[in-house]
Amino acid sequence: MRAYLIAIALLLLIVGGTATYVGVGFMKMASADFTPPPITTTAATARQQPWRESVEAVGTIRAARGITLNAETSGDITDLFVESGQSVAAGDSLIAIDNELEIASRERLRARLQLAEQLYKRDERLIKENSIPQSQLDQSSADYRAALAELAEIDAVLKNKLIKAPFSGRLGILKVRLGDYVEAATPIVTLQDTSKLELDFSVPDRYAPLMKPGLAISLRTSAFPERRFDATLVAIDSQVDENTRNLLLRASIENGEGLLPGMFARLTVDLDRTQQRVFVPETAITYSLQGDTVYVIEEDENGLFVTPRVVKTAGVAEGGVAVVAGLSVTERVATSGQNKLYRGARVVIDDSGRI
């Protein structure tokens, strides 16, 4: 019995010691400070400076004069006077379509016209002598005019059998070969006058009041990524597209050497006005699903902390980003380490600029 009591006492002593140890541990954990250490970052103060307003857009380069030449009539191609990619002058013959039947018809119609003209002139003389009725003169006059019209018609067909360049330019790839049979409206070749290029693009309708002929435009293409081309706004559409709510505009490219019609271009339209804007370094802007964000540095009794804020930006200039909404002048923003920051995170500023 005595041994049993001793065992119980030892058990209680062990349990009590363990409970005391665990309790002391919990008390230490409860009194411990689990606040994460402040995050080191660099900072910059938002400043105000002049901002040259502009609008960015994308567009397509086109030739001021560019067409696809089509066959005007059907027939076999009997002559090719040019090659693909060749430069031609206005009026140069390009392609001839078989015209033997039309030439024969023209000779027949010339003979008919000659006879109709003789009969008409004879009847004009006879009507003055009252030798024929007026109806006969009317008939010969109608026959003469019909013969003239038929000859003009066959001459037009013959003209369409010979395709000529309507203006100077460079041909594209010929889509037909010698001996091919073509139907009317069959595409033959493209002709582009690349000496004068234009740029067609669209902007949202909210910019319509700001658009005016003469605005300066700079553009870049993927073909010449390091080269900037200059253009001038020359035309504004008379209506807004009701499907896209965009306004179509056209610019004239001043020196487009090397550019080709159909190229895609990114462009910036200078709106010719300057406003004061808030600027922050480019490194202060982070991008998220919510939009462009900056971490604004604030201070309370415990020190510095950051608050994320969505801002509206207008563009980049001289290493800074123009902010049009969401940030005030003199507010400080974090410029590095944003991947570590979160709402309410404590920070310290590294004035040396090194993280």
Short mmCIF file of C-alpha atoms in Angstrom, two decimals:
data_model
loop_
_atom_site.label_atom_id
_atom_site.label_comp_id
_atom_site.label_asym_id
_atom_site.label_seq_id
_atom_site.Cartn_x
_atom_site.Cartn_y
_atom_site.Cartn_z
CA MET A 1 0.00 0.00 0.00
CA ARG A 2 2.82 2.34 0.90
CA ALA A 3 4.56 1.61 -2.43
CA TYR A 4 1.35 2.42 -4.29
CA LEU A 5 1.09 5.81 -2.60
CA ILE A 6 4.70 6.58 -3.42
CA ALA A 7 4.10 5.77 -7.11
CA ILE A 8 1.08 8.07 -7.19
CA ALA A 9 3.06 10.86 -5.59
CA LEU A 10 5.88 10.48 -8.11
CA LEU A 11 3.38 10.53 -10.97
CA LEU A 12 1.76 13.70 -9.69
CA LEU A 13 5.15 15.28 -9.28
CA ILE A 14 6.09 14.48 -12.90
CA VAL A 15 2.76 15.73 -14.31
CA GLY A 16 2.98 18.89 -12.26
CA GLY A 17 6.52 19.58 -13.39
CA THR A 18 5.60 19.07 -17.02
CA ALA A 19 2.59 21.35 -16.74
CA THR A 20 4.68 24.00 -15.09
CA TYR A 21 7.31 23.78 -17.88
CA VAL A 22 4.71 23.98 -20.60
CA GLY A 23 2.96 26.88 -18.90
CA VAL A 24 6.19 28.82 -18.60
CA GLY A 25 6.87 28.20 -22.33
CA PHE A 26 3.46 29.48 -23.34
CA MET A 27 3.94 32.56 -21.17
CA LYS A 28 7.26 33.29 -22.90
CA MET A 29 5.70 32.83 -26.33
CA ALA A 30 2.79 35.11 -25.39
CA SER A 31 5.14 37.85 -24.30
CA ALA A 32 7.44 37.46 -27.36
CA ASP A 33 7.40 40.10 -30.17
CA PHE A 34 6.61 38.45 -33.54
CA THR A 35 6.49 41.74 -35.49
CA PRO A 36 8.56 41.28 -38.69
CA PRO A 37 11.58 43.52 -39.06
CA PRO A 38 11.18 46.62 -41.22
CA ILE A 39 11.86 46.25 -44.96
CA THR A 40 14.68 48.30 -46.43
CA THR A 41 13.76 50.32 -49.51
CA THR A 42 14.70 53.49 -51.36
CA ALA A 43 12.36 56.41 -51.76
CA ALA A 44 11.67 59.42 -53.95
CA THR A 45 9.46 62.46 -53.54
CA ALA A 46 6.83 63.19 -56.17
CA ARG A 47 7.67 66.38 -58.02
CA GLN A 48 5.83 68.67 -60.37
CA GLN A 49 7.14 69.57 -63.81
CA PRO A 50 5.83 70.57 -67.26
CA TRP A 51 4.36 67.74 -69.31
CA ARG A 52 3.93 67.92 -73.07
CA GLU A 53 0.64 66.16 -73.65
CA SER A 54 0.45 63.47 -76.30
CA VAL A 55 -1.68 60.55 -77.46
CA GLU A 56 -0.31 57.14 -78.38
CA ALA A 57 -1.90 55.03 -81.09
CA VAL A 58 -1.19 52.39 -83.71
CA GLY A 59 -1.73 52.70 -87.43
CA THR A 60 -1.09 51.35 -90.90
CA ILE A 61 1.22 52.88 -93.50
CA ARG A 62 -0.33 53.37 -96.92
CA ALA A 63 0.78 54.81 -100.22
CA ALA A 64 -0.86 58.10 -101.14
CA ARG A 65 -1.50 56.44 -104.50
CA GLY A 66 -1.81 52.68 -104.49
CA ILE A 67 -4.12 50.38 -106.42
CA THR A 68 -4.61 46.82 -107.59
CA LEU A 69 -4.79 46.66 -111.37
CA ASN A 70 -7.49 44.26 -112.59
CA ALA A 71 -8.32 42.85 -115.99
CA GLU A 72 -11.14 44.93 -117.51
CA THR A 73 -12.08 42.24 -120.02
CA SER A 74 -11.49 38.52 -120.55
CA GLY A 75 -8.96 36.88 -122.84
CA ASP A 76 -5.53 35.31 -123.12
CA ILE A 77 -2.48 37.31 -122.04
CA THR A 78 -0.41 37.82 -125.16
CA ASP A 79 2.29 40.19 -123.87
CA LEU A 80 3.98 41.00 -120.56
CA PHE A 81 5.96 44.21 -120.88
CA VAL A 82 7.16 44.35 -117.25
CA GLU A 83 8.49 42.16 -114.47
CA SER A 84 7.52 41.80 -110.81
CA GLY A 85 8.87 44.60 -108.62
CA GLN A 86 9.73 46.84 -111.54
CA SER A 87 9.42 50.63 -111.35
CA VAL A 88 7.23 52.11 -114.08
CA ALA A 89 6.21 55.57 -115.29
CA ALA A 90 2.70 56.83 -115.83
CA GLY A 91 1.34 55.53 -119.15
CA ASP A 92 3.77 52.61 -119.49
CA SER A 93 2.22 49.49 -121.05
CA LEU A 94 2.14 46.59 -118.61
CA ILE A 95 0.08 43.72 -120.01
CA ALA A 96 -1.71 43.03 -123.30
CA ILE A 97 -4.73 40.75 -123.64
CA ASP A 98 -5.62 39.02 -126.93
CA ASN A 99 -7.44 41.56 -129.14
CA GLU A 100 -7.53 39.97 -132.61
CA LEU A 101 -11.33 39.66 -132.62
CA GLU A 102 -11.78 43.28 -131.53
CA ILE A 103 -9.37 44.53 -134.21
CA ALA A 104 -11.35 42.70 -136.89
CA SER A 105 -14.61 44.10 -135.50
CA ARG A 106 -13.16 47.62 -135.53
CA GLU A 107 -12.31 47.34 -139.26
CA ARG A 108 -15.85 46.18 -139.99
CA LEU A 109 -17.33 49.03 -137.96
CA ARG A 110 -15.09 51.59 -139.66
CA ALA A 111 -16.44 50.46 -143.02
CA ARG A 112 -19.99 50.67 -141.70
CA LEU A 113 -19.32 54.15 -140.31
CA GLN A 114 -17.91 55.30 -143.62
CA LEU A 115 -21.00 54.10 -145.49
CA ALA A 116 -23.36 55.59 -142.89
CA GLU A 117 -21.58 58.92 -143.11
CA GLN A 118 -21.85 58.98 -146.92
CA LEU A 119 -25.57 58.14 -146.83
CA TYR A 120 -26.23 60.78 -144.21
CA LYS A 121 -24.41 63.49 -146.17
CA ARG A 122 -26.25 62.48 -149.37
CA ASP A 123 -29.61 62.64 -147.63
CA GLU A 124 -28.73 66.05 -146.20
CA ARG A 125 -28.21 67.27 -149.76
CA LEU A 126 -31.33 65.61 -151.12
CA ILE A 127 -33.58 66.93 -148.37
CA LYS A 128 -32.69 70.45 -149.41
CA GLU A 129 -33.87 69.59 -152.94
CA ASN A 130 -37.07 68.05 -151.53
CA SER A 131 -36.08 64.81 -153.23
CA ILE A 132 -36.56 62.58 -150.18
CA PRO A 133 -38.93 62.58 -147.22
CA GLN A 134 -37.77 63.84 -143.80
CA SER A 135 -38.10 60.33 -142.39
CA GLN A 136 -35.33 59.07 -144.66
CA LEU A 137 -32.95 61.77 -143.44
CA ASP A 138 -33.86 60.96 -139.86
CA GLN A 139 -33.08 57.29 -140.46
CA SER A 140 -29.70 57.96 -142.08
CA SER A 141 -28.80 60.36 -139.27
CA ALA A 142 -29.64 57.69 -136.67
CA ASP A 143 -27.63 55.10 -138.57
CA TYR A 144 -24.64 57.44 -138.68
CA ARG A 145 -24.80 58.17 -134.94
CA ALA A 146 -25.18 54.44 -134.17
CA ALA A 147 -22.10 53.63 -136.27
CA LEU A 148 -20.11 56.26 -134.37
CA ALA A 149 -21.21 54.79 -131.03
CA GLU A 150 -20.37 51.23 -132.08
CA LEU A 151 -16.88 52.28 -133.16
CA ALA A 152 -16.34 54.15 -129.88
CA GLU A 153 -17.48 51.05 -127.98
CA ILE A 154 -15.02 48.74 -129.75
CA ASP A 155 -12.23 51.30 -129.23
CA ALA A 156 -12.99 51.24 -125.48
CA VAL A 157 -12.80 47.45 -125.46
CA LEU A 158 -9.46 47.58 -127.28
CA LYS A 159 -8.20 50.15 -124.78
CA ASN A 160 -9.09 47.80 -121.93
CA LYS A 161 -7.15 45.02 -123.63
CA LEU A 162 -3.93 46.95 -122.96
CA ILE A 163 -3.31 47.58 -119.25
CA LYS A 164 -1.21 50.69 -118.60
CA ALA A 165 0.20 52.26 -115.46
CA PRO A 166 -2.14 55.11 -114.37
CA PHE A 167 0.69 56.75 -112.41
CA SER A 168 4.38 56.27 -111.67
CA GLY A 169 5.30 53.76 -108.99
CA ARG A 170 6.59 50.29 -108.24
CA LEU A 171 4.83 47.11 -109.23
CA GLY A 172 4.20 44.26 -106.85
CA ILE A 173 4.29 40.56 -107.70
CA LEU A 174 2.62 39.72 -110.99
CA LYS A 175 -0.28 37.33 -110.40
CA VAL A 176 -0.50 36.16 -114.03
CA ARG A 177 1.84 34.67 -116.61
CA LEU A 178 2.15 34.88 -120.37
CA GLY A 179 -0.57 32.77 -121.99
CA ASP A 180 -2.90 32.74 -118.95
CA TYR A 181 -6.59 33.20 -119.59
CA VAL A 182 -8.12 35.88 -117.38
CA GLU A 183 -11.69 36.87 -116.68
CA ALA A 184 -12.84 40.44 -116.18
CA ALA A 185 -11.97 41.75 -112.66
CA THR A 186 -9.10 39.25 -112.26
CA PRO A 187 -6.35 40.89 -110.11
CA ILE A 188 -3.22 41.39 -112.20
CA VAL A 189 -0.67 43.30 -110.10
CA THR A 190 -0.47 46.01 -107.44
CA LEU A 191 1.03 49.43 -108.13
CA GLN A 192 2.27 51.61 -105.26
CA ASP A 193 3.66 55.12 -105.44
CA THR A 194 6.03 54.97 -102.45
CA SER A 195 7.36 58.49 -103.03
CA LYS A 196 4.56 59.78 -100.82
CA LEU A 197 3.36 57.72 -97.86
CA GLU A 198 0.44 58.23 -95.50
CA LEU A 199 -0.45 56.85 -92.10
CA ASP A 200 -4.03 55.91 -91.17
CA PHE A 201 -4.81 55.51 -87.46
CA SER A 202 -7.61 55.91 -84.93
CA VAL A 203 -7.95 57.50 -81.49
CA PRO A 204 -10.80 57.25 -78.95
CA ASP A 205 -13.55 59.79 -79.52
CA ARG A 206 -12.69 61.65 -76.29
CA TYR A 207 -9.63 63.04 -78.08
CA ALA A 208 -11.66 64.39 -81.01
CA PRO A 209 -11.72 68.02 -79.73
CA LEU A 210 -7.90 67.98 -79.50
CA MET A 211 -7.26 66.77 -83.04
CA LYS A 212 -6.43 69.39 -85.65
CA PRO A 213 -4.48 69.37 -88.93
CA GLY A 214 -0.83 70.23 -88.52
CA LEU A 215 -0.15 68.32 -85.29
CA ALA A 216 3.29 66.71 -85.23
CA ILE A 217 3.51 62.92 -85.09
CA SER A 218 6.46 60.62 -84.49
CA LEU A 219 6.27 56.95 -85.41
CA ARG A 220 8.30 53.76 -85.24
CA THR A 221 8.03 50.41 -87.01
CA SER A 222 9.33 46.94 -86.22
CA ALA A 223 11.30 47.06 -89.48
CA PHE A 224 13.34 50.04 -88.18
CA PRO A 225 13.11 49.80 -84.36
CA GLU A 226 15.89 52.34 -83.74
CA ARG A 227 14.68 54.89 -86.29
CA ARG A 228 12.03 57.53 -85.73
CA PHE A 229 9.95 58.88 -88.61
CA ASP A 230 8.16 62.22 -88.60
CA ALA A 231 4.65 62.84 -89.88
CA THR A 232 2.01 65.57 -89.85
CA LEU A 233 -1.71 65.18 -89.25
CA VAL A 234 -3.48 66.20 -92.48
CA ALA A 235 -7.05 64.86 -92.32
CA ILE A 236 -9.72 64.05 -89.73
CA ASP A 237 -12.75 61.90 -90.49
CA SER A 238 -16.13 63.61 -90.44
CA GLN A 239 -17.67 61.05 -88.10
CA VAL A 240 -16.82 58.66 -85.28
CA ASP A 241 -17.12 54.93 -85.94
CA GLU A 242 -20.31 53.95 -84.11
CA ASN A 243 -19.03 50.41 -83.51
CA THR A 244 -15.62 51.21 -82.02
CA ARG A 245 -16.24 54.84 -80.94
CA ASN A 246 -12.90 55.69 -82.54
CA LEU A 247 -12.07 58.61 -84.81
CA LEU A 248 -10.14 57.89 -88.00
CA LEU A 249 -7.25 60.21 -88.87
CA ARG A 250 -4.65 60.43 -91.62
CA ALA A 251 -1.10 61.76 -91.47
CA SER A 252 1.43 62.49 -94.17
CA ILE A 253 4.86 60.92 -93.60
CA GLU A 254 7.58 63.43 -94.39
CA ASN A 255 10.52 61.15 -95.12
CA GLY A 256 9.47 57.52 -95.35
CA GLU A 257 12.48 56.08 -97.15
CA GLY A 258 12.50 52.32 -96.57
CA LEU A 259 8.90 52.12 -95.41
CA LEU A 260 6.39 50.04 -97.35
CA PRO A 261 2.61 50.27 -97.62
CA GLY A 262 0.87 47.92 -95.20
CA MET A 263 3.49 48.21 -92.44
CA PHE A 264 2.28 48.47 -88.84
CA ALA A 265 3.43 51.54 -86.91
CA ARG A 266 3.32 52.78 -83.32
CA LEU A 267 2.90 56.52 -83.12
CA THR A 268 2.70 59.45 -80.74
CA VAL A 269 0.62 62.53 -81.53
CA ASP A 270 1.90 65.75 -79.94
CA LEU A 271 -1.22 67.65 -78.80
CA ASP A 272 0.70 70.96 -78.84
CA ARG A 273 -0.09 71.92 -75.24
CA THR A 274 1.80 71.74 -71.94
CA GLN A 275 0.42 71.13 -68.43
CA GLN A 276 1.95 70.71 -64.99
CA ARG A 277 1.95 67.06 -63.91
CA VAL A 278 3.14 65.05 -60.92
CA PHE A 279 6.20 62.93 -61.77
CA VAL A 280 7.76 59.94 -60.01
CA PRO A 281 10.67 57.71 -61.08
CA GLU A 282 9.78 54.84 -63.41
CA THR A 283 10.96 52.36 -60.75
CA ALA A 284 8.22 53.59 -58.41
CA ILE A 285 5.46 52.19 -60.62
CA THR A 286 4.44 48.56 -60.27
CA TYR A 287 1.87 46.87 -62.45
CA SER A 288 -0.96 44.70 -61.16
CA LEU A 289 -4.45 43.54 -62.12
CA GLN A 290 -5.84 46.59 -60.34
CA GLY A 291 -3.73 48.96 -62.43
CA ASP A 292 -0.56 51.01 -62.04
CA THR A 293 0.36 51.09 -58.34
CA VAL A 294 2.76 53.01 -56.11
CA TYR A 295 3.66 52.35 -52.46
CA VAL A 296 3.20 55.63 -50.62
CA ILE A 297 5.43 56.04 -47.55
CA GLU A 298 3.59 57.32 -44.47
CA GLU A 299 4.58 57.82 -40.83
CA ASP A 300 2.98 57.26 -37.43
CA GLU A 301 4.23 57.10 -33.83
CA ASN A 302 5.88 53.74 -34.54
CA GLY A 303 7.80 54.86 -37.60
CA LEU A 304 7.44 54.54 -41.37
CA PHE A 305 5.03 52.23 -43.20
CA VAL A 306 3.71 51.88 -46.78
CA THR A 307 0.25 51.95 -48.30
CA PRO A 308 -0.35 50.71 -51.88
CA ARG A 309 -2.26 53.17 -54.06
CA VAL A 310 -3.58 52.77 -57.61
CA VAL A 311 -2.66 55.74 -59.81
CA LYS A 312 -3.43 56.84 -63.34
CA THR A 313 -0.38 57.49 -65.51
CA ALA A 314 -0.05 59.47 -68.75
CA GLY A 315 3.34 58.43 -70.10
CA VAL A 316 7.08 58.55 -69.64
CA ALA A 317 9.40 61.52 -70.10
CA GLU A 318 13.01 62.04 -69.06
CA GLY A 319 13.14 58.98 -66.82
CA GLY A 320 9.95 59.83 -64.97
CA VAL A 321 6.33 58.78 -65.21
CA ALA A 322 3.61 61.42 -65.35
CA VAL A 323 0.83 60.70 -62.84
CA VAL A 324 -2.49 62.38 -63.60
CA ALA A 325 -4.50 61.00 -60.67
CA GLY A 326 -3.94 59.28 -57.32
CA LEU A 327 -0.80 61.04 -56.08
CA SER A 328 0.04 64.51 -54.82
CA VAL A 329 3.21 66.56 -55.00
CA THR A 330 5.66 66.05 -52.06
CA GLU A 331 4.30 62.57 -51.24
CA ARG A 332 7.07 60.00 -50.95
CA VAL A 333 6.97 56.67 -52.75
CA ALA A 334 9.06 53.52 -52.58
CA THR A 335 11.32 53.04 -55.58
CA SER A 336 12.72 49.55 -54.94
CA GLY A 337 11.89 46.26 -53.27
CA GLN A 338 8.17 46.47 -54.09
CA ASN A 339 7.99 42.68 -54.33
CA LYS A 340 8.53 42.57 -50.56
CA LEU A 341 6.10 45.31 -49.65
CA TYR A 342 2.48 44.97 -48.61
CA ARG A 343 -0.17 47.15 -47.04
CA GLY A 344 1.02 48.42 -43.67
CA ALA A 345 4.53 47.00 -44.01
CA ARG A 346 7.10 48.82 -41.88
CA VAL A 347 10.04 50.22 -43.85
CA VAL A 348 13.33 51.96 -43.40
CA ILE A 349 14.75 54.23 -46.07
CA ASP A 350 18.23 53.53 -47.39
CA ASP A 351 19.40 57.04 -48.24
CA SER A 352 22.52 55.64 -49.88
CA GLY A 353 20.37 54.23 -52.68
CA ARG A 354 21.72 50.70 -52.18
CA ILE A 355 19.53 47.77 -51.23
#
